[in-house]
C-alpha cells in the first residue's frame, strides 16, 4: 500500500477522517462486529494528549457511544479497508428543536441536549440516556427529566420498569 496522509475534513453536513490502515476485515464496522485494535496510533495519540481517549482501540466504540450527543446523529460509517474511513453525519438542525423553534427558549444547554436525545431516541429509559450525554450522572438526568416533564416538553409512557420518555409534539 502506498503512503496515505491522515485527513480530518469538516464539511457542513459531515466530518470525515481517513488514514492508512493495516486491514483485518475489509468491511463496514458496527458496534457488534469488530474487535478493537489500534487503527491509527498517531491520531489516537492526539486524542490521548487532549484527554479524550482512555486507551488505544477505543475510538470506534466511543464514536458510536457519543455521536448522538456531539453531532446530533448516530448513523456513523466506519469502513475498514486499506484506507480506514470514518464518516460522522452532522444534523443540520443540531442545537435546535427541529421545526419547533422557540421551544428551547429558557432551556440551558444540558436540558436542550437531553431533549434532543429524547427526540432522536423515542422511548429511551432514563438509565440509558447517560450513554448519549457524556456519562451524565443518573441523578442529574432524573432532575432534568422532571424539569422537561413539568414544562410539558416530554412525557413518560409505560410502566416504571419498561416505559420510556417521548417528546411532546
Coordinates of N, CA and C in Angstrom, one line a residue, residues 4 16 18 24 30 35 51 55 60-61 68 72 74 76 105 114-115 117 125-127 153 158 165:
X4 N -0.3 7.1 2.8 CA -1.6 7.9 2.8 C -1.6 8.8 4.0
X16 N -15.3 13.8 8.1 CA -14.7 12.6 7.6 C -13.2 12.5 8.1
X18 N -9.8 10.0 7.5 CA -9.2 8.9 6.7 C -7.8 8.7 7.1
X24 N -7.9 -5.7 8.6 CA -8.1 -7.0 9.2 C -9.4 -7.6 8.6
X30 N -19.7 -2.1 12.7 CA -20.8 -1.7 13.6 C -20.4 -2.1 15.0
X35 N -13.4 -6.4 16.5 CA -12.5 -6.5 17.6 C -11.7 -5.2 17.7
X51 N -6.8 14.3 26.4 CA -7.6 13.7 27.4 C -8.9 13.2 26.9
X55 N -7.6 4.5 26.0 CA -6.6 3.6 25.6 C -6.7 3.3 24.1
X60 N -13.5 3.7 17.9 CA -14.7 3.3 17.2 C -15.8 3.2 18.2
X61 N -15.6 2.5 19.3 CA -16.6 2.3 20.4 C -17.1 3.7 20.9
X68 N -24.4 10.8 19.0 CA -25.7 11.4 19.0 C -25.6 12.8 19.8
X72 N -25.6 15.1 16.8 CA -27.0 15.1 16.6 C -27.4 14.0 15.7
X74 N -26.6 9.5 14.9 CA -25.9 8.3 15.3 C -25.7 7.3 14.1
X76 N -23.3 6.5 12.0 CA -21.9 6.6 11.7 C -21.4 5.5 10.7
X105 N -36.4 28.1 24.3 CA -36.2 29.4 25.0 C -36.2 29.1 26.5
X114 N -30.5 17.0 26.4 CA -31.4 15.9 26.9 C -32.6 15.8 26.0
X115 N -33.2 16.9 25.7 CA -34.4 16.9 24.9 C -34.1 16.4 23.5
X117 N -31.8 14.2 22.7 CA -31.7 12.7 22.8 C -33.0 12.0 22.8
X125 N -35.1 5.0 28.1 CA -35.2 5.0 29.5 C -34.1 5.9 30.1
X126 N -34.5 6.4 31.3 CA -33.5 7.3 32.0 C -32.2 6.7 32.2
X127 N -32.1 5.4 32.5 CA -30.8 4.8 32.8 C -30.0 4.7 31.5
X153 N -42.6 19.4 27.8 CA -41.9 19.2 26.6 C -41.7 17.7 26.3
X158 N -45.6 4.3 29.6 CA -45.3 2.9 30.0 C -45.0 2.7 31.5
X165 N -39.3 7.8 27.8 CA -39.6 9.2 27.6 C -39.8 9.5 26.1

